[in-house]
Amino acid sequence: MRVLQVASEATPFAKTGGLADVVGCLPDALSRLGCDVTLVIPAYREVLSKGFEIEHTGLSFEVPLGTRRLQAQILRGRLPGCSAMVFLIANDECFDRPTLYGGAEDYPDNAERFIFFSRAAIELAARQDRPFDIIHCHDWQTGLVSAYQKLLYRSSPMLSQSRTVLTIHNMAYQGLFWHWDMLLTGLDWKYFNWQQMEFYGQLNLLKTGLVFSDAISTVSPNYAREIQKAPGGHGLEGVLASRSDVLRGIVNGIDTTVWNPGSDPHIPRLYSAHDFDAGKYAARVALAARLGHAAPDARPLVAFVGRLVEQKGVEFIVELMSRMAGSGRAHFIVLGTGSRSSEEALQRVAASFPGTIDLIIGFDETLAHLVQAAADMMLMPSLYEPCGLTQLYALRYGTIPIVRATGGLVDTIVDTTPETLHNKTANGFSFTAFDSLALEHALTRALDAHRNRELWSGLVQQAMGQDWSWDASAREYLQLFRETQARTPATVR
Ligand code: ADP
């Protein structure tokens, strides 16, 4: 099966979050199942400046964008350690910028940039010498690809038999733009209606993808259910419910070569489930040194690593630390970057407890690995969480997740109770209420459990022994692709 993956980011080329990790791993996992996979991403400045082996293909073509025509230059590279070919679409006006999407504010021309990218990607597919069976798109940035395939490219010999699949990584980001951006798409205004591309007077690129794709997936079964209802669907619950017959939830895998305490170059002492105590202690010493402390204290280390935004429950973490940091029961470390209000709130509470809270504002992949290895517990009090990767990395590093039971956290984390301990399914602590007291209660249960060394060791070993590699997830994607290929696509008017 020939599969084209189209996405706006992919590890290790360019990353702002979990989407990149998924897109960076899935091609290899699908290749190992016999698929012939090609990936297309934008040639951002960040990608070109990282020293990857990237060459010009010599192919270049014009892409219509409203009344203008923009040049797309096609570059070629490879995903490290994987047979999948990567095409990079270069256009300096669109992608030669300091960041992927903008800073505190999105770039004002993100509609142009990703309409251009989507149109260039489908044009590139049409110019290949062998057809693609599946075009697998990710998130709003590629929402238009399925519309182009169905409306503009249905007579292309390379694309007429292709099926499109859209994976939603987060319903909160929909690519909403003012209605005049419809002109940039080159599609007929008749599609700008509430059943197809319009959302309350605006152009909605995610909705476009949901409507025109032959199949839809999201990154966990529980999130697939949540998004068919308010508030999980962020206004698109009706569209999703109407497509429930082709909507599937598939939990993300993790890159077990990158996230592996047995081979991680970012940690001072490699470890496994049998000697996690020694490995974690060494990581804790290294982390303390890195943060300028003389030595680590003896308290359990409770961590948060992630984007500092409302979705991640940062407010709960601030409230939790304000109440608990004075108790002396735990040391906290927060690594993240995000909204100014979240960063400032964290800075205030960290300044009040300098010996107990370490706050690192920034995006630091190496430190993320060290924190995962050093910490005893990982907080994820998310308001919603499509899948979540951080808790899966935590499990692998023997860092027990403390999560709000939402989205993919429900599918991956089993609360510790006498029963789940007995049947060996426990791997974390979870709570449901939408407040910091519930988080505090879960953390207190975890800290109590941590005092029981035998119980805690069993829990850590159970967590570290679980398999969250891509193999099972890739098999589910392949099954989805096969089913989608076998279905006759709906005709679009
Ligand atoms: P999301 O995609 O919503 O941001 P996930 O848990 O799915 O959340 O994935 C987050 C990814 O980004 C993980 O790989 C995590 O380690 C990484 N990450 C987030 N913030 C930081 C940071 N400040 N420094 C290093 N890595 C980070």
Coordinates of C-alpha atoms and ligand atoms in Angstrom, one line a residue:
M1 CA 0.0 0.0 0.0
R2 CA 1.4 3.4 -1.0
V3 CA 0.7 6.0 1.7
L4 CA 1.4 9.8 1.5
Q5 CA 1.6 11.5 4.9
V6 CA 1.0 15.2 4.8
A7 CA 1.7 17.2 8.0
S8 CA 2.9 20.6 9.2
E9 CA 5.6 19.2 11.5
A10 CA 7.6 16.0 12.1
T11 CA 10.3 15.1 14.5
P12 CA 13.2 15.5 14.1
F13 CA 12.8 18.1 11.4
A14 CA 10.4 20.6 13.2
K15 CA 8.4 20.2 16.3
T16 CA 6.1 22.2 18.5
G17 CA 4.2 19.4 20.2
G18 CA 3.0 15.8 20.1
L19 CA 1.9 16.0 16.5
A20 CA 5.5 16.1 15.4
D21 CA 6.3 13.0 17.4
V22 CA 3.5 11.1 15.8
V23 CA 4.3 12.2 12.3
G24 CA 8.0 11.4 12.8
C25 CA 7.3 7.9 14.0
L26 CA 4.3 6.6 12.0
P27 CA 6.1 6.4 8.6
D28 CA 8.7 4.0 10.0
A29 CA 6.1 1.9 11.8
L30 CA 3.9 1.7 8.7
S31 CA 7.0 0.9 6.6
R32 CA 7.8 -2.0 8.9
L33 CA 4.3 -3.3 8.1
G34 CA 5.0 -3.3 4.4
C35 CA 3.6 0.1 3.4
D36 CA 5.5 2.4 1.0
V37 CA 5.4 5.7 2.9
T38 CA 6.2 9.2 1.7
L39 CA 6.0 12.2 4.0
V40 CA 5.5 15.8 3.0
I41 CA 6.2 18.8 5.3
P42 CA 7.1 22.4 4.8
A43 CA 10.8 23.4 4.5
Y44 CA 10.8 25.7 7.4
R45 CA 14.0 27.7 8.2
E46 CA 14.3 25.5 11.3
V47 CA 14.4 22.4 9.1
L48 CA 17.0 23.7 6.7
S49 CA 19.3 25.0 9.4
K50 CA 19.6 21.8 11.4
G51 CA 22.1 20.1 9.2
F52 CA 20.0 17.3 7.8
E53 CA 20.9 15.9 4.4
I54 CA 18.5 17.7 2.2
E55 CA 18.8 17.9 -1.5
H56 CA 17.0 19.8 -4.3
T57 CA 14.9 17.5 -6.5
G58 CA 15.0 20.0 -9.4
L59 CA 11.2 19.9 -9.3
S60 CA 9.5 23.2 -8.9
F61 CA 6.0 24.4 -9.9
E62 CA 3.7 27.3 -9.4
V63 CA 0.8 27.0 -7.0
P64 CA -2.2 29.3 -7.4
L65 CA -3.1 31.3 -4.3
G66 CA -6.0 33.6 -4.9
T67 CA -4.9 36.0 -7.6
R68 CA -1.2 35.2 -7.1
R69 CA 1.0 32.3 -8.1
L70 CA 3.6 31.1 -5.6
Q71 CA 6.6 29.0 -6.5
A72 CA 6.9 25.6 -4.7
Q73 CA 10.4 24.1 -4.8
I74 CA 10.6 20.5 -3.9
L75 CA 13.4 19.3 -1.7
R76 CA 14.1 15.8 -0.6
G77 CA 15.4 14.2 2.6
R78 CA 14.9 11.0 4.7
L79 CA 13.6 10.3 8.1
P80 CA 16.6 9.1 10.1
G81 CA 16.7 5.4 10.4
C82 CA 13.7 4.9 8.2
S83 CA 13.2 4.1 4.5
A84 CA 10.4 6.7 4.1
M85 CA 11.1 9.5 1.7
V86 CA 10.5 13.0 2.9
F87 CA 9.6 15.8 0.5
L88 CA 9.9 19.3 1.8
I89 CA 8.0 22.1 0.2
A90 CA 10.1 25.3 0.1
N91 CA 8.9 28.8 -0.4
D92 CA 10.8 31.5 1.4
E93 CA 7.9 33.9 1.7
C94 CA 5.9 31.2 3.5
F95 CA 8.4 29.2 5.5
D96 CA 11.7 31.1 5.9
R97 CA 10.6 32.4 9.4
P98 CA 11.9 32.1 12.9
T99 CA 9.1 29.8 14.2
L100 CA 6.5 27.4 12.7
Y101 CA 3.3 29.2 13.3
G102 CA 4.2 32.5 15.0
G103 CA 5.0 33.5 18.6
A104 CA 2.6 34.7 21.2
E105 CA 0.3 35.6 18.3
D106 CA -0.1 33.5 15.2
Y107 CA 1.4 34.8 12.0
P108 CA -1.4 36.9 10.3
D109 CA -1.0 35.0 7.0
N110 CA -1.2 31.4 8.3
A111 CA -4.2 30.8 6.1
E112 CA -2.1 31.7 3.0
R113 CA 0.9 29.6 4.3
F114 CA -1.1 26.4 4.8
I115 CA -3.5 26.8 1.9
F116 CA -0.3 27.1 -0.2
F117 CA 1.2 24.0 1.5
S118 CA -1.9 21.9 1.1
R119 CA -2.2 22.8 -2.6
A120 CA 1.5 22.2 -3.2
A121 CA 1.3 18.8 -1.4
I122 CA -1.6 17.6 -3.6
E123 CA 0.0 18.9 -6.7
L124 CA 3.2 17.1 -5.8
A125 CA 1.2 13.9 -5.3
A126 CA -0.4 14.4 -8.8
R127 CA 3.1 14.7 -10.3
Q128 CA 4.4 11.4 -9.0
D129 CA 4.8 8.4 -11.3
R130 CA 2.9 6.0 -9.1
P131 CA -0.5 6.7 -7.5
F132 CA -1.0 6.9 -3.7
D133 CA -3.6 4.6 -2.2
I134 CA -4.0 6.6 1.0
I135 CA -3.4 10.3 1.6
H136 CA -3.1 10.7 5.4
C137 CA -3.4 14.3 6.6
H138 CA -3.0 15.7 10.1
D139 CA -4.8 18.6 11.7
W140 CA -6.2 21.9 10.3
Q141 CA -3.0 22.8 8.4
T142 CA -3.7 20.0 5.9
G143 CA -7.6 20.1 6.1
L144 CA -7.8 21.3 2.5
V145 CA -6.0 18.4 1.0
S146 CA -9.0 16.1 1.0
A147 CA -11.2 18.9 -0.5
Y148 CA -8.6 19.4 -3.3
Q149 CA -8.4 15.7 -4.0
K150 CA -12.2 15.4 -4.3
L151 CA -12.9 18.7 -6.1
L152 CA -9.9 19.6 -8.2
Y153 CA -7.9 16.5 -8.7
R154 CA -10.5 13.8 -9.1
S155 CA -9.5 13.2 -12.7
S156 CA -5.8 13.1 -12.0
P157 CA -4.5 9.6 -12.9
M158 CA -2.4 9.6 -9.7
L159 CA -5.2 10.6 -7.4
S160 CA -8.5 9.4 -8.8
Q161 CA -8.4 6.2 -6.8
S162 CA -6.8 7.6 -3.6
R163 CA -8.6 7.7 -0.4
T164 CA -8.1 10.5 2.2
V165 CA -7.8 10.1 6.0
L166 CA -7.6 13.0 8.4
T167 CA -6.2 12.6 11.9
I168 CA -7.2 15.1 14.5
H169 CA -4.6 15.7 17.1
N170 CA -6.5 18.5 18.9
M171 CA -10.0 19.8 18.3
A172 CA -9.2 23.2 19.8
Y173 CA -7.0 24.2 16.8
Q174 CA -9.3 24.5 13.8
G175 CA -7.7 26.9 11.4
L176 CA -10.4 29.5 11.6
F177 CA -10.0 32.4 9.2
W178 CA -12.1 35.2 7.8
H179 CA -14.4 34.3 4.9
W180 CA -12.4 36.2 2.2
D181 CA -9.6 33.6 2.7
M182 CA -12.0 31.3 0.8
L183 CA -10.7 33.1 -2.3
L184 CA -7.2 31.8 -1.6
T185 CA -8.3 28.2 -1.7
G186 CA -9.4 28.4 -5.4
L187 CA -12.5 26.4 -4.5
D188 CA -16.0 27.5 -5.6
W189 CA -17.9 29.7 -3.1
K190 CA -20.7 27.2 -3.2
Y191 CA -18.7 25.1 -0.7
F192 CA -18.7 28.0 1.7
N193 CA -21.8 26.8 3.5
W194 CA -22.5 25.5 7.0
Q195 CA -22.4 21.9 6.0
Q196 CA -19.0 22.1 4.3
M197 CA -16.3 24.8 4.8
E198 CA -18.1 27.6 6.8
F199 CA -18.3 27.9 10.5
Y200 CA -20.4 30.8 11.7
G201 CA -19.3 33.1 8.9
Q202 CA -15.6 32.0 8.9
L203 CA -13.6 29.6 6.9
N204 CA -12.8 26.5 9.0
L205 CA -10.0 24.4 7.6
L206 CA -10.4 21.5 10.1
K207 CA -14.1 21.3 9.4
T208 CA -13.3 21.2 5.7
G209 CA -11.1 18.2 6.3
L210 CA -13.7 16.5 8.5
V211 CA -16.3 16.9 5.7
F212 CA -14.2 15.9 2.7
S213 CA -12.0 13.1 4.0
D214 CA -13.0 9.5 3.4
A215 CA -12.1 8.6 7.0
I216 CA -11.3 10.4 10.2
S217 CA -9.2 9.3 13.1
T218 CA -8.2 10.9 16.3
V219 CA -5.5 9.9 18.8
S220 CA -7.5 7.9 21.4
P221 CA -10.8 6.0 21.5
N222 CA -12.0 8.1 24.5
Y223 CA -11.3 11.4 22.7
A224 CA -13.1 10.0 19.7
R225 CA -16.2 9.8 21.9
E226 CA -15.7 13.1 23.7
I227 CA -15.4 15.1 20.5
Q228 CA -18.8 14.0 19.3
K229 CA -20.3 16.0 22.1
A230 CA -20.0 19.5 23.6
P231 CA -17.6 20.8 24.9
G232 CA -15.1 18.2 23.5
G233 CA -16.0 18.9 19.9
H234 CA -15.3 22.7 20.2
G235 CA -18.3 23.5 18.1
L236 CA -17.8 20.7 15.5
E237 CA -19.4 17.9 17.6
G238 CA -22.4 17.8 15.1
V239 CA -20.1 17.4 12.1
L240 CA -18.2 14.6 14.0
A241 CA -21.3 12.9 15.2
S242 CA -22.7 12.9 11.6
R243 CA -19.5 11.1 10.5
S244 CA -19.3 8.7 13.4
D245 CA -19.4 5.7 11.0
V246 CA -16.0 6.6 9.7
L247 CA -14.5 8.0 12.9
R248 CA -11.9 6.0 14.8
G249 CA -9.7 6.5 17.9
I250 CA -6.2 5.1 17.8
V251 CA -3.9 5.7 20.7
N252 CA -0.5 7.1 19.7
G253 CA 2.6 5.1 20.2
I254 CA 5.9 6.4 21.4
D255 CA 9.4 6.3 19.9
T256 CA 10.9 3.7 22.1
T257 CA 14.4 4.3 20.7
V258 CA 14.3 8.0 21.7
W259 CA 12.4 7.5 24.9
N260 CA 14.2 4.6 26.5
P261 CA 15.9 4.8 29.9
G262 CA 18.0 1.9 28.8
S263 CA 19.8 3.8 26.0
D264 CA 19.0 7.5 26.6
P265 CA 22.0 9.7 25.9
H266 CA 20.5 12.5 28.0
I267 CA 20.6 10.7 31.3
P268 CA 23.7 10.0 33.4
R269 CA 23.0 6.3 34.2
L270 CA 21.0 4.0 32.1
Y271 CA 18.4 1.9 33.9
S272 CA 15.7 -0.7 33.6
A273 CA 12.7 -1.8 35.7
H274 CA 15.2 -3.8 37.9
D275 CA 17.5 -0.9 38.9
F276 CA 15.2 2.1 38.4
D277 CA 16.1 3.4 41.9
A278 CA 19.8 3.8 41.0
G279 CA 19.1 5.3 37.6
K280 CA 16.6 7.7 39.0
Y281 CA 18.8 8.8 41.8
A282 CA 21.7 9.5 39.3
A283 CA 19.3 11.5 37.2
R284 CA 18.2 13.4 40.2
V285 CA 21.8 14.3 41.1
A286 CA 22.5 15.4 37.6
L287 CA 19.3 17.5 37.5
A288 CA 20.1 19.2 40.8
A289 CA 23.6 20.1 39.5
R290 CA 22.1 21.4 36.3
L291 CA 19.7 23.6 38.3
G292 CA 22.5 24.9 40.5
H293 CA 21.6 22.9 43.7
A294 CA 24.4 21.4 45.8
A295 CA 22.5 18.1 46.0
P296 CA 19.0 16.8 45.6
D297 CA 16.8 16.7 48.6
A298 CA 15.2 13.5 49.9
R299 CA 11.6 14.4 49.0
P300 CA 9.8 12.8 46.1
L301 CA 10.2 14.8 42.9
V302 CA 6.9 15.8 41.3
A303 CA 7.2 17.1 37.8
F304 CA 5.3 18.8 35.0
V305 CA 6.7 19.0 31.4
G306 CA 4.5 20.5 28.8
R307 CA 3.0 23.5 27.1
L308 CA 2.0 26.2 29.7
V309 CA -1.5 26.7 28.4
E310 CA -5.0 26.5 29.9
Q311 CA -5.5 23.0 28.3
K312 CA -2.8 21.5 30.4
G313 CA -4.4 22.6 33.7
V314 CA -1.6 25.0 34.6
E315 CA -3.9 26.9 36.9
F316 CA -4.5 23.7 38.9
I317 CA -0.8 23.2 39.2
V318 CA -0.2 26.8 40.4
E319 CA -3.0 26.4 43.1
L320 CA -1.7 22.9 44.1
M321 CA 1.9 24.2 44.6
S322 CA 0.7 27.3 46.5
R323 CA -1.1 25.0 48.9
M324 CA 1.4 22.1 49.1
A325 CA 4.9 23.5 48.6
G326 CA 5.0 24.6 52.2
S327 CA 4.1 21.1 53.5
G328 CA 7.6 19.8 52.8
R329 CA 6.2 16.6 51.3
A330 CA 7.4 17.0 47.8
H331 CA 9.9 18.9 45.6
F332 CA 8.3 20.3 42.4
I333 CA 9.8 20.9 39.0
V334 CA 8.0 22.6 36.1
L335 CA 9.5 22.7 32.6
G336 CA 7.5 24.5 29.9
T337 CA 6.8 27.4 27.8
G338 CA 3.5 29.0 26.8
S339 CA 1.1 31.8 27.6
R340 CA 2.5 34.8 29.4
S341 CA -0.2 34.6 32.0
S342 CA 0.6 31.0 32.8
E343 CA 4.3 31.7 32.9
E344 CA 3.8 34.7 35.2
A345 CA 1.5 32.8 37.6
L346 CA 4.1 30.0 37.9
Q347 CA 7.0 32.5 38.4
R348 CA 5.1 34.0 41.3
V349 CA 4.5 30.8 43.1
A350 CA 8.0 29.5 42.3
A351 CA 9.5 32.7 43.8
S352 CA 7.6 32.1 47.0
F353 CA 9.1 28.6 47.5
P354 CA 12.6 28.8 46.1
G355 CA 14.0 25.6 47.7
T356 CA 10.9 23.6 46.8
I357 CA 9.9 24.6 43.3
D358 CA 12.2 24.7 40.3
L359 CA 10.7 26.5 37.3
I360 CA 12.4 26.3 33.9
I361 CA 10.7 28.4 31.3
G362 CA 11.8 27.2 27.9
F363 CA 11.7 24.3 25.4
D364 CA 14.5 22.0 26.2
E365 CA 14.3 18.4 24.8
T366 CA 17.4 17.3 26.8
L367 CA 16.1 18.6 30.0
A368 CA 12.7 16.9 29.3
H369 CA 14.5 13.6 29.2
L370 CA 16.4 14.3 32.4
V371 CA 13.3 15.4 34.2
Q372 CA 11.4 12.3 33.1
A373 CA 14.2 10.1 34.4
A374 CA 14.7 12.0 37.7
A375 CA 11.1 12.5 38.7
D376 CA 9.0 10.2 40.8
M377 CA 5.6 11.5 39.6
M378 CA 4.4 13.4 36.5
L379 CA 1.4 15.7 36.8
M380 CA -1.0 16.0 33.9
P381 CA -4.2 17.7 35.2
S382 CA -5.3 18.5 31.7
L383 CA -8.7 20.0 31.1
Y384 CA -8.8 17.8 27.9
E385 CA -6.1 15.7 26.4
P386 CA -6.5 14.1 23.0
C387 CA -4.0 11.4 23.7
G388 CA -1.0 12.8 25.6
L389 CA 2.5 11.5 25.1
T390 CA 4.1 12.8 28.2
Q391 CA 2.3 10.2 30.4
L392 CA 3.5 7.5 28.1
Y393 CA 7.1 8.7 28.3
A394 CA 6.7 8.9 32.0
L395 CA 5.5 5.3 32.3
R396 CA 8.6 4.1 30.4
Y397 CA 10.9 6.1 32.7
G398 CA 9.1 4.7 35.8
T399 CA 7.6 8.1 36.6
I400 CA 4.1 7.6 37.9
P401 CA 1.6 9.8 36.1
I402 CA -1.0 11.7 38.1
V403 CA -3.7 12.6 35.6
R404 CA -7.1 14.0 35.1
A405 CA -9.3 11.3 33.6
T406 CA -10.0 12.8 30.2
G407 CA -9.3 11.9 26.6
G408 CA -6.4 9.6 26.0
L409 CA -5.4 9.7 29.7
V410 CA -8.5 7.5 30.3
D411 CA -7.3 5.0 27.7
T412 CA -3.7 4.8 29.0
I413 CA -3.7 5.4 32.8
V414 CA -5.3 3.1 35.3
D415 CA -5.9 4.5 38.8
T416 CA -4.1 2.7 41.6
T417 CA -6.7 1.0 43.9
P418 CA -6.5 -2.2 45.9
E419 CA -8.2 -4.0 43.0
T420 CA -6.0 -2.6 40.2
L421 CA -2.9 -3.3 42.3
H422 CA -4.1 -6.9 42.8
N423 CA -4.8 -7.5 39.1
K424 CA -1.6 -5.7 38.1
T425 CA -3.2 -3.1 35.8
A426 CA -2.5 0.0 38.0
N427 CA 0.0 2.4 36.5
G428 CA -0.9 5.8 37.9
F429 CA -3.3 8.0 39.8
S430 CA -6.3 9.7 38.3
F431 CA -9.1 12.1 39.3
T432 CA -12.1 13.5 37.5
A433 CA -13.2 16.7 39.1
F434 CA -12.3 19.9 37.4
D435 CA -10.4 21.5 40.4
S436 CA -7.0 21.6 42.1
L437 CA -8.4 20.0 45.3
A438 CA -9.0 16.8 43.3
L439 CA -5.5 17.0 42.0
E440 CA -4.2 17.5 45.5
H441 CA -6.1 14.5 46.7
A442 CA -4.6 12.3 43.9
L443 CA -1.1 13.6 44.6
T444 CA -1.6 12.9 48.3
R445 CA -2.6 9.4 47.5
A446 CA 0.5 9.0 45.3
L447 CA 2.8 10.4 48.0
D448 CA 1.3 8.1 50.6
A449 CA 1.9 5.2 48.2
H450 CA 5.4 6.3 47.6
R451 CA 6.2 5.8 51.3
N452 CA 5.4 2.1 50.9
R453 CA 8.6 1.1 49.0
E454 CA 7.3 -2.4 48.1
L455 CA 4.1 -1.1 46.7
W456 CA 5.8 1.8 44.9
S457 CA 8.4 -0.5 43.3
G458 CA 5.7 -2.8 42.1
L459 CA 3.9 0.1 40.6
V460 CA 7.0 1.4 38.8
Q461 CA 7.9 -2.0 37.5
Q462 CA 4.3 -2.5 36.2
A463 CA 4.5 1.0 34.5
M464 CA 7.9 0.4 33.0
G465 CA 6.9 -3.1 31.7
Q466 CA 4.0 -1.8 29.5
D467 CA 4.4 -1.7 25.8
W468 CA 3.4 1.7 24.2
S469 CA 5.5 1.3 21.1
W470 CA 4.1 2.1 17.7
D471 CA 3.7 -1.4 16.5
A472 CA 0.1 -1.9 17.8
S473 CA -1.0 1.6 16.8
A474 CA 0.5 1.3 13.3
R475 CA -1.4 -2.0 12.8
E476 CA -4.6 -0.2 13.7
Y477 CA -3.8 2.6 11.2
L478 CA -3.2 0.0 8.5
Q479 CA -6.5 -1.7 9.3
L480 CA -8.2 1.8 9.0
F481 CA -6.5 2.4 5.6
R482 CA -7.6 -1.0 4.3
E483 CA -11.2 -0.5 5.4
T484 CA -11.2 3.0 3.9
Q485 CA -9.7 1.8 0.6
A486 CA -12.4 -0.9 0.4
R487 CA -15.3 1.6 0.8
T488 CA -16.7 3.5 -2.2
P489 CA -16.1 7.2 -1.5
A490 CA -19.1 9.4 -1.1
T491 CA -19.7 11.7 -4.1
V492 CA -19.4 15.4 -3.4
R493 CA -21.5 18.0 -5.0
Ligands
ADP1 P1 0.8 18.3 23.3 O1 1.0 17.7 21.9 O2 -0.6 18.7 23.6 O3 1.8 19.5 23.5 P2 1.8 15.8 24.3 O4 1.9 15.3 25.7 O5 1.1 14.9 23.4 O6 1.2 17.2 24.4 O7 3.3 16.0 23.8 C1 4.1 17.0 24.3 C2 5.5 16.8 23.7 O8 6.2 18.0 23.8 C3 6.3 15.8 24.5 O9 7.3 15.2 23.6 C4 7.0 16.7 25.6 O10 8.2 16.1 26.1 C5 7.3 17.9 24.7 N1 7.4 19.1 25.4 C6 6.4 20.0 25.7 N2 6.9 21.1 26.4 C7 8.3 20.9 26.4 C8 9.4 21.7 26.9 N3 9.2 22.9 27.5 N4 10.6 21.3 26.7 C9 10.8 20.1 26.2 N5 9.9 19.3 25.7 C10 8.6 19.7 25.8

